[in-house]
Amino acid sequence: MVDYSIKSIGVLTSGGDAPGMNAAIRSVTRAAIFNNMRVFGIYRGYKGLISNEIEEFKTNSVSNIIQQGGTILKTARSAEFMDPEGRKVAFENMQKHGIDALVVIGGDGSLTGASIFGNEYDIPIVGLPGTIDNDLNGTDVTIGYDTALNTIMQSVDKIRDTATSHERLFFIEVMGRNCGFLALNSAIAAGAEAAIIPEISLKKDQLGELIEQGFRKSKNSSIILVTEGEITGGALQLAERVKQEYPQYDVRVSILGHLQRGGSPSAQDRILASRMGIAAIQALLENQRNVMIGIRENEIDYVPFKRAIKKEREISEELREVLLISSI
Amino acid sequence: MVDYSIKSIGVLTSGGDAPGMNAAIRSVTRAAIFNNMRVFGIYRGYKGLISNEIEEFKTNSVSNIIQQGGTILKTARSAEFMDPEGRKVAFENMQKHGIDALVVIGGDGSLTGASIFGNEYDIPIVGLPGTIDNDLNGTDVTIGYDTALNTIMQSVDKIRDTATSHERLFFIEVMGRNCGFLALNSAIAAGAEAAIIPEISLKKDQLGELIEQGFRKSKNSSIILVTEGEITGGALQLAERVKQEYPQYDVRVSILGHLQRGGSPSAQDRILASRMGIAAIQALLENQRNVMIGIRENEIDYVPFKRAIKKEREISEELREVLLISSI
Amino acid sequence: MVDYSIKSIGVLTSGGDAPGMNAAIRSVTRAAIFNNMRVFGIYRGYKGLISNEIEEFKTNSVSNIIQQGGTILKTARSAEFMDPEGRKVAFENMQKHGIDALVVIGGDGSLTGASIFGNEYDIPIVGLPGTIDNDLNGTDVTIGYDTALNTIMQSVDKIRDTATSHERLFFIEVMGRNCGFLALNSAIAAGAEAAIIPEISLKKDQLGELIEQGFRKSKNSSIILVTEGEITGGALQLAERVKQEYPQYDVRVSILGHLQRGGSPSAQDRILASRMGIAAIQALLENQRNVMIGIRENEIDYVPFKRAIKKEREISEELREVLLISSI
Amino acid sequence: MVDYSIKSIGVLTSGGDAPGMNAAIRSVTRAAIFNNMRVFGIYRGYKGLISNEIEEFKTNSVSNIIQQGGTILKTARSAEFMDPEGRKVAFENMQKHGIDALVVIGGDGSLTGASIFGNEYDIPIVGLPGTIDNDLNGTDVTIGYDTALNTIMQSVDKIRDTATSHERLFFIEVMGRNCGFLALNSAIAAGAEAAIIPEISLKKDQLGELIEQGFRKSKNSSIILVTEGEITGGALQLAERVKQEYPQYDVRVSILGHLQRGGSPSAQDRILASRMGIAAIQALLENQRNVMIGIRENEIDYVPFKRAIKKEREISEELREVLLISSI
């Protein structure tokens, strides 16, 4: 009789880093050891799986990391893993170390890779949603999102100090790729006047209205958050437009950039990552595979990879209204 | 024909203050004005309603407060409001100002008062859950809880620096009254070794086991969070017990105290308060009364006061396990 | 006999805002009242002096502002004040309000204006050094510098999380105009690999050496701080050069921008501003004029405007060495 | 000819930990290596020197620690080192590892030990002032003081949120042993109403005056900082007195405790520690011994141990006046 039970797992982080990844690594490692599995940390994502940068982890390999931003396993994007030949080497390295299953922490690209690799070599793989963009399907929230939201909010709080002192109009560009979650929510949290996001196309005459509205409200400054990327055009392009069409405003631009990815994770991200890490091992024990751990209505959920990476999240109408009303 | 529509509302904060109350005041005020109502800020809770400390609010009365801790309306506990005579004066003051309805932001005591007052004088009252203790029923989370959780976690992060440098055992006492939510969740978030909470009685021999476990794990320090109050005995009493029964440990105590109530609110608390404030006005427009605004599964919910203040929240088994496993 | 004593002062903030300006306004106001003077807050710097935006301040006009970034008096640059006609109107407005003397909080441009105005109309004016750039002469440190330094450092700490996770080379651009103080000191504080500053010209072949050095040290990321402006070329231009000459590096740029100006002031800035505000009133009582309050060897000093705005501060050799050695 | 040059040094942290100690360890280590010395990290202060917990450090042994609170070398108090027999073992361990000289980071107790040991065995020892109390002589500031000051200030900022919301009188106890530096300076920085410090004895009738003054100023709350210890009596004892003598006030106490020791060091502490670490190695190269590195007027200074640990620092009259005037 063959023994299908998992004796040894590998854990890796892949794609863009997100605060809370270390809390997830810690929790996965300890839950595996708690369940008598061996754990291997794989460095630099799929790239390290191919180049065999693999090291056994013990309980205290993950001590004192829960509060650290970034990922101690480092992360990378791997072109070789797109290639069947690369994945073959990856699989052989897993066999060498006796790794039976993987926990992959990352965004949609990482989970897509996991899905292909898991099917190809019949490996049980469970994913954890690690991305500040909150753009995965089937989970209310992803690891890193809450920290990034707070980081952006605190930055906008600082910029507002100078914006109100000088009575200026600020365009602040935030991350999110094609997803306006970060921009819309941080606009509400920071008390900004508006958010320009990819999901809602801005009609030609709306920009001026938006700005005038901000100043009309007997306010002496105006802050507009903008999602990065081609769809919105980004903060620089918008500011350029305003400077030409509305020369009366003192316009400034701030591109928050990579500091949004870093920092000690928030309580919510650490708790979320701790819960999800334990759930990932639980899922493997239940013979789950090709699923991402999600959180729905504050309960752990298993989301098939296919559904997780499907782009169908919509921007909440209610939140758009909250921004509109609370900033009058 | 009588016109039952609400033309004017009052807003007050009552009981213990919580970060995010200002964001709620801002949102209630602007949503009311957006819906063509007048708004009156009532100072010092029910006390100020009785002593007539009432002032009309405009849109910019609440400018630049979303990021501030505490409550610009101040708060107090009122013995007079317990008395029918006090409530009569309160009602008369409402009539003088032409206030048709109230939005009350506070914890269970405040909502109990609202319930009595609303029924007595047939006044539409809607409540918002404002308390760091997260001990209200019918809402996944209360305004102020997330900020307090982060404040505690950051304090424990700091204490851990010195705890590990000296290899000590720390008991850290946190707020929560009879509710272990803050202690359990901040223990997970801060990577503490254990949480002693009112919901779970500690058997006589478990304390030593708990501590030894912490040090056995080849860790060089141990941090145990304790909910304040008689049931747990508080951190000082526990430390005293340990010093006598286990003199080998270098025990220290830290009582976080009132700093847990303050600070600029977190993104989650600001967004929650903004959403709930708008929902409160919406509820009044829908002729709701005697309900608290709750949030369930990320959707706004109306919770009858009676259900909201019923003590039936239970500590999650899953979270207790998360703490146990992630701190091995 | 003419009474030359000062009975009434005006206070204004001018030029770029800096954290701690509010603490200075508070301290000036209270020290004046403590010495039985009346105090007038002048809004928007010299611009408001010309447009007569002036309001009497009492003790509690400045309550609860010590912890706030920005300036409650707002600030602006004024072209009219460059003009004798503008200054004439300014003087007339002072007379209307019975203002005998001014306290001006700002950088070199603001103090230059103060110097001209004070001489022209024989007005006692005392300046406070309020600028994050720390580019004034005769004072060890300016109000706002320490907060900006900490803000930059915390931002670089965050960026390092993602830089080390991805093994990247980051150019981070900070403020400072023609002065490398902020860049050099924050590079030391953040543990960056190098600082490119206006005072030290970078020879053609040094950039590559600098970068290679960073990576050679068996470090897996490299962070280089750059002072904004034409002399260094700024972070974007440097990154462009590196991408072409050293395509092997994964280069990223971050321009910290206006968030460097905001935020709650640090302890040092609040204490410095409190001390200097009181010293300004003391100086006026001693019939000083045309001086900036400085701090040298932790003692208050009076610095003639002419000396204060002279550009002669030099970058410390010792600090450059500290960065070099501590980052090997 | 005997070669007296130092080829190998040991570094240790001793006594209470202070933020910035890691930055000092990093800088000492790298400066030594830069000057072609070998470096040994000694764990747990003098205790580890006796129990031989010694490990060679390389450049990257101290990577990524500049931003961490606490001390990676850990710290302890050692009774054995008080004993000549203990010091003999310590010396023998130094010989075993070939350690020629020591850099000791700590407060007055640690430097006293260093002085005795250095004289006894003719070992070159240089000290760095590492203590949050700022109670060493011959240096304007000690490593850890600025961070502790900011930590206290931020905690008081939070407590003020709730103090003003409830209109309460708060006594907040801070560290400092017999030295009022932390209490006085953080009172100024946080905008507190008064500071009760060991250097200034409070006359019987002054307490009431102090409190009434606070409330008289048309302020709705009052915060008084208190240095811990027998001389002041501490916050609890003072509050007890007030409750009995002035029952009209709503008094609360907060004892900040060990969180004052932790946290990521401030920019000033990191820069100070980096400078001092390099200066320590420089001092050894110059054949200095029995000196503490101090900073005076922003220049590095060598302070004989005897002078450094002499208790003669006085509380600045000017600062007491600043608190008095700025809080009217």
Short mmCIF file of N, CA and C in Angstrom, two decimals, chain A residues 43-111:
data_model
loop_
_atom_site.label_atom_id
_atom_site.label_comp_id
_atom_site.label_asym_id
_atom_site.label_seq_id
_atom_site.Cartn_x
_atom_site.Cartn_y
_atom_site.Cartn_z
N TYR A 43 14.40 29.68 -1.41
CA TYR A 43 14.74 31.08 -1.60
C TYR A 43 14.45 31.57 -3.02
N ARG A 44 14.06 32.85 -3.12
CA ARG A 44 13.87 33.52 -4.41
C ARG A 44 12.78 32.87 -5.28
N GLY A 45 11.76 32.35 -4.65
CA GLY A 45 10.60 31.85 -5.39
C GLY A 45 10.95 30.67 -6.30
N TYR A 46 10.28 30.61 -7.44
CA TYR A 46 10.50 29.50 -8.37
C TYR A 46 11.93 29.49 -8.87
N LYS A 47 12.53 30.66 -8.94
CA LYS A 47 13.92 30.76 -9.40
C LYS A 47 14.84 29.92 -8.51
N GLY A 48 14.65 30.02 -7.21
CA GLY A 48 15.47 29.27 -6.26
C GLY A 48 15.12 27.79 -6.24
N LEU A 49 13.88 27.48 -6.63
CA LEU A 49 13.49 26.07 -6.72
C LEU A 49 14.28 25.42 -7.86
N ILE A 50 14.48 26.19 -8.91
CA ILE A 50 15.25 25.69 -10.06
C ILE A 50 16.75 25.67 -9.75
N SER A 51 17.23 26.73 -9.07
CA SER A 51 18.68 26.79 -8.80
C SER A 51 19.03 26.12 -7.46
N ASN A 52 18.04 25.45 -6.89
CA ASN A 52 18.26 24.61 -5.70
C ASN A 52 18.73 25.39 -4.47
N GLU A 53 18.18 26.58 -4.26
CA GLU A 53 18.49 27.34 -3.04
C GLU A 53 17.48 26.96 -1.97
N ILE A 54 17.70 25.84 -1.35
CA ILE A 54 16.71 25.24 -0.47
C ILE A 54 17.38 24.89 0.86
N GLU A 55 16.68 25.15 1.96
CA GLU A 55 17.28 24.98 3.27
C GLU A 55 16.22 24.47 4.25
N GLU A 56 16.58 23.52 5.08
CA GLU A 56 15.57 23.04 6.04
C GLU A 56 15.32 24.09 7.12
N PHE A 57 14.07 24.26 7.50
CA PHE A 57 13.67 25.22 8.53
C PHE A 57 13.25 24.49 9.80
N LYS A 58 13.68 25.03 10.93
CA LYS A 58 13.20 24.56 12.23
C LYS A 58 12.32 25.63 12.85
N THR A 59 11.74 25.32 13.98
CA THR A 59 10.88 26.29 14.68
C THR A 59 11.54 27.65 14.84
N ASN A 60 12.79 27.65 15.24
CA ASN A 60 13.39 28.96 15.49
C ASN A 60 14.05 29.58 14.25
N SER A 61 13.95 28.92 13.11
CA SER A 61 14.36 29.60 11.86
C SER A 61 13.44 30.79 11.59
N VAL A 62 12.26 30.73 12.17
CA VAL A 62 11.27 31.79 11.90
C VAL A 62 10.96 32.61 13.14
N SER A 63 11.86 32.57 14.12
CA SER A 63 11.68 33.39 15.32
C SER A 63 11.90 34.86 15.00
N ASN A 64 11.12 35.69 15.65
CA ASN A 64 11.36 37.13 15.59
C ASN A 64 11.27 37.72 14.18
N ILE A 65 10.45 37.11 13.34
CA ILE A 65 10.26 37.66 11.99
C ILE A 65 8.85 38.18 11.76
N ILE A 66 7.93 37.87 12.66
CA ILE A 66 6.52 38.25 12.44
C ILE A 66 6.37 39.75 12.24
N GLN A 67 7.25 40.53 12.87
CA GLN A 67 7.11 41.99 12.80
C GLN A 67 7.89 42.61 11.65
N GLN A 68 8.58 41.79 10.87
CA GLN A 68 9.42 42.34 9.81
C GLN A 68 8.71 42.41 8.45
N GLY A 69 8.89 43.53 7.77
CA GLY A 69 8.40 43.66 6.40
C GLY A 69 9.24 42.81 5.45
N GLY A 70 8.86 42.80 4.18
CA GLY A 70 9.59 42.02 3.19
C GLY A 70 9.42 40.53 3.39
N THR A 71 10.35 39.74 2.86
CA THR A 71 10.29 38.29 3.02
C THR A 71 11.69 37.74 3.22
N ILE A 72 11.88 37.00 4.31
CA ILE A 72 13.21 36.43 4.56
C ILE A 72 13.58 35.41 3.50
N LEU A 73 12.58 34.88 2.78
CA LEU A 73 12.87 33.92 1.71
C LEU A 73 13.21 34.63 0.41
N LYS A 74 13.16 35.93 0.43
CA LYS A 74 13.34 36.73 -0.78
C LYS A 74 12.35 36.29 -1.87
N THR A 75 12.31 37.10 -2.91
CA THR A 75 11.37 36.79 -3.97
C THR A 75 11.96 37.22 -5.30
N ALA A 76 11.49 36.64 -6.35
CA ALA A 76 12.01 36.99 -7.69
C ALA A 76 10.95 36.59 -8.69
N ARG A 77 11.09 37.07 -9.88
CA ARG A 77 10.27 36.57 -10.98
C ARG A 77 11.17 35.64 -11.79
N SER A 78 10.63 34.53 -12.25
CA SER A 78 11.46 33.53 -12.92
C SER A 78 10.97 33.26 -14.33
N ALA A 79 11.80 33.62 -15.31
CA ALA A 79 11.45 33.33 -16.71
C ALA A 79 11.58 31.83 -16.98
N GLU A 80 12.59 31.21 -16.35
CA GLU A 80 12.82 29.77 -16.60
C GLU A 80 11.64 28.90 -16.20
N PHE A 81 10.91 29.35 -15.17
CA PHE A 81 9.81 28.53 -14.69
C PHE A 81 8.64 28.54 -15.67
N MET A 82 8.64 29.52 -16.59
CA MET A 82 7.64 29.55 -17.66
C MET A 82 7.87 28.41 -18.63
N ASP A 83 9.07 27.90 -18.60
CA ASP A 83 9.52 26.91 -19.56
C ASP A 83 9.42 25.50 -18.96
N PRO A 84 8.86 24.53 -19.72
CA PRO A 84 8.73 23.16 -19.18
C PRO A 84 10.06 22.63 -18.67
N GLU A 85 11.13 22.97 -19.35
CA GLU A 85 12.45 22.48 -18.96
C GLU A 85 12.81 22.99 -17.55
N GLY A 86 12.51 24.25 -17.30
CA GLY A 86 12.77 24.82 -15.98
C GLY A 86 11.97 24.10 -14.91
N ARG A 87 10.71 23.87 -15.19
CA ARG A 87 9.85 23.21 -14.20
C ARG A 87 10.31 21.79 -13.91
N LYS A 88 10.91 21.16 -14.96
CA LYS A 88 11.44 19.81 -14.76
C LYS A 88 12.57 19.82 -13.71
N VAL A 89 13.47 20.78 -13.87
CA VAL A 89 14.56 20.91 -12.91
C VAL A 89 14.00 21.20 -11.51
N ALA A 90 12.99 22.07 -11.46
CA ALA A 90 12.35 22.40 -10.18
C ALA A 90 11.82 21.13 -9.51
N PHE A 91 11.16 20.31 -10.31
CA PHE A 91 10.59 19.08 -9.76
C PHE A 91 11.68 18.14 -9.25
N GLU A 92 12.75 18.05 -10.02
CA GLU A 92 13.86 17.18 -9.59
C GLU A 92 14.47 17.65 -8.28
N ASN A 93 14.59 18.96 -8.13
CA ASN A 93 15.11 19.48 -6.86
C ASN A 93 14.19 19.15 -5.69
N MET A 94 12.89 19.21 -5.93
CA MET A 94 11.94 18.83 -4.87
C MET A 94 12.17 17.37 -4.48
N GLN A 95 12.34 16.52 -5.49
CA GLN A 95 12.55 15.09 -5.22
C GLN A 95 13.83 14.85 -4.42
N LYS A 96 14.89 15.58 -4.80
CA LYS A 96 16.16 15.45 -4.10
C LYS A 96 16.01 15.69 -2.61
N HIS A 97 15.23 16.70 -2.28
CA HIS A 97 15.05 17.05 -0.87
C HIS A 97 13.90 16.28 -0.22
N GLY A 98 13.22 15.47 -1.04
CA GLY A 98 12.08 14.75 -0.49
C GLY A 98 10.89 15.62 -0.16
N ILE A 99 10.75 16.71 -0.90
CA ILE A 99 9.62 17.61 -0.65
C ILE A 99 8.37 17.09 -1.37
N ASP A 100 7.31 16.82 -0.60
CA ASP A 100 6.10 16.23 -1.18
C ASP A 100 5.08 17.26 -1.66
N ALA A 101 5.15 18.45 -1.08
CA ALA A 101 4.10 19.42 -1.36
C ALA A 101 4.65 20.82 -1.20
N LEU A 102 3.94 21.80 -1.78
CA LEU A 102 4.40 23.19 -1.71
C LEU A 102 3.33 24.12 -1.14
N VAL A 103 3.80 25.13 -0.40
CA VAL A 103 2.94 26.27 -0.10
C VAL A 103 3.55 27.48 -0.79
N VAL A 104 2.78 28.09 -1.69
CA VAL A 104 3.25 29.23 -2.49
C VAL A 104 2.54 30.50 -2.02
N ILE A 105 3.34 31.49 -1.63
CA ILE A 105 2.77 32.75 -1.16
C ILE A 105 3.03 33.83 -2.20
N GLY A 106 1.97 34.37 -2.81
CA GLY A 106 2.18 35.37 -3.84
C GLY A 106 0.88 35.84 -4.47
N GLY A 107 1.00 36.54 -5.59
CA GLY A 107 -0.16 37.09 -6.27
C GLY A 107 -0.64 36.21 -7.41
N ASP A 108 -1.36 36.78 -8.36
CA ASP A 108 -1.99 35.95 -9.40
C ASP A 108 -0.98 35.24 -10.30
N GLY A 109 0.11 35.93 -10.64
CA GLY A 109 1.13 35.28 -11.47
C GLY A 109 1.71 34.06 -10.78
N SER A 110 1.99 34.19 -9.50
CA SER A 110 2.58 33.09 -8.74
C SER A 110 1.62 31.91 -8.64
N LEU A 111 0.34 32.21 -8.46
CA LEU A 111 -0.64 31.13 -8.34
C LEU A 111 -0.88 30.45 -9.69
#
